[in-house]
Amino acid sequence: MTEKGLVLINTGTGKGKTTAALGTAVRAWGDGQRVLILQFIKGAWKYGELKAIETLGSIDGRIEIRPMGDGFVFHNKKDPDNEERLQEKKELARKAWDMVKKEVMSDNWDLVVLDEVNYAIHFGMLDTAEVADLIRNRPEKLNMILTGRYAPQELIDLADTVTEMTLVKHAFQKGIRARRGIEF
Ligand code: ATP
Ligand code: MG
């Protein structure tokens, strides 16, 4: 029997979207699956999770965490705001997206995590329709997890399991800075 793959989305303003995806990734790896975790925001991964996944990956190569390079870096104050630079960034984003499509379509993985992909869409680096097409066209058994605030309705409609993390409170609001092992 072919078990159809599932699409999960972790969204909302509370903490836990990325770490829940990583928890599921580790669970899938423990189950013998092949797992690829792609990062859509440069530097979004913290030392702790990189080290953990790289250590697991070094055991048998079945789990990999991969940053998208400069493909989906957002505008910051240092960026010269000119047309040429904008085109350059769009080109990098397109190349990075081509890599994502190639990996998703490859049949090399049982689970692909697109961490912070919702941000990339929200900030206009990526079209919702392109992501929706990839989800629809993916290999039948492939599971996918999408994370990040502001999940678009079209993707929520396509997904099987959607969790909205609700911000009740966060230590940061009291001025407590990011903690080792909790935040990074
Ligand atoms: P985590 O990676 O801990 O699961 P997340 O993926 O849900 O968090 P993001 O929106 O990706 O959250 O933000 C990443 C970082 O910002 C994390 O270190 C997290 O602790 C922190 N963070 C998340 N939500 C809040 C919040 N509401 N206020 C302040 N900091 C937050
Ligand atoms: Mg996150």
mmCIF file of C-alpha atoms and ligand atoms in Angstrom, residues 10 14-19 41 44-46 49 115-116 119 147-149, ligand 2:
data_model
loop_
_atom_site.group_PDB
_atom_site.id
_atom_site.type_symbol
_atom_site.label_atom_id
_atom_site.label_comp_id
_atom_site.label_asym_id
_atom_site.label_seq_id
_atom_site.Cartn_x
_atom_site.Cartn_y
_atom_site.Cartn_z
ATOM 1 C CA ASN A 10 3.859 25.229 12.090
ATOM 2 C CA GLY A 14 4.464 31.804 19.825
ATOM 3 C CA LYS A 15 7.764 29.969 20.248
ATOM 4 C CA GLY A 16 8.158 26.407 19.029
ATOM 5 C CA LYS A 17 7.670 26.359 15.250
ATOM 6 C CA THR A 18 11.202 25.455 14.222
ATOM 7 C CA THR A 19 11.944 23.280 17.230
ATOM 8 C CA ILE A 41 16.617 32.620 6.491
ATOM 9 C CA ALA A 44 18.147 31.312 11.495
ATOM 10 C CA TRP A 45 19.623 28.094 12.807
ATOM 11 C CA LYS A 46 21.451 28.206 16.019
ATOM 12 C CA GLU A 49 20.506 22.464 16.425
ATOM 13 C CA ASP A 115 12.226 26.144 7.754
ATOM 14 C CA GLU A 116 10.997 29.773 7.716
ATOM 15 C CA TYR A 119 8.788 34.363 6.009
ATOM 16 C CA THR A 147 7.494 26.687 9.294
ATOM 17 C CA GLY A 148 7.338 30.398 9.992
ATOM 18 C CA ARG A 149 4.904 33.110 10.948
HETATM 19 MG MG MG B 2 11.625 29.471 13.538
#
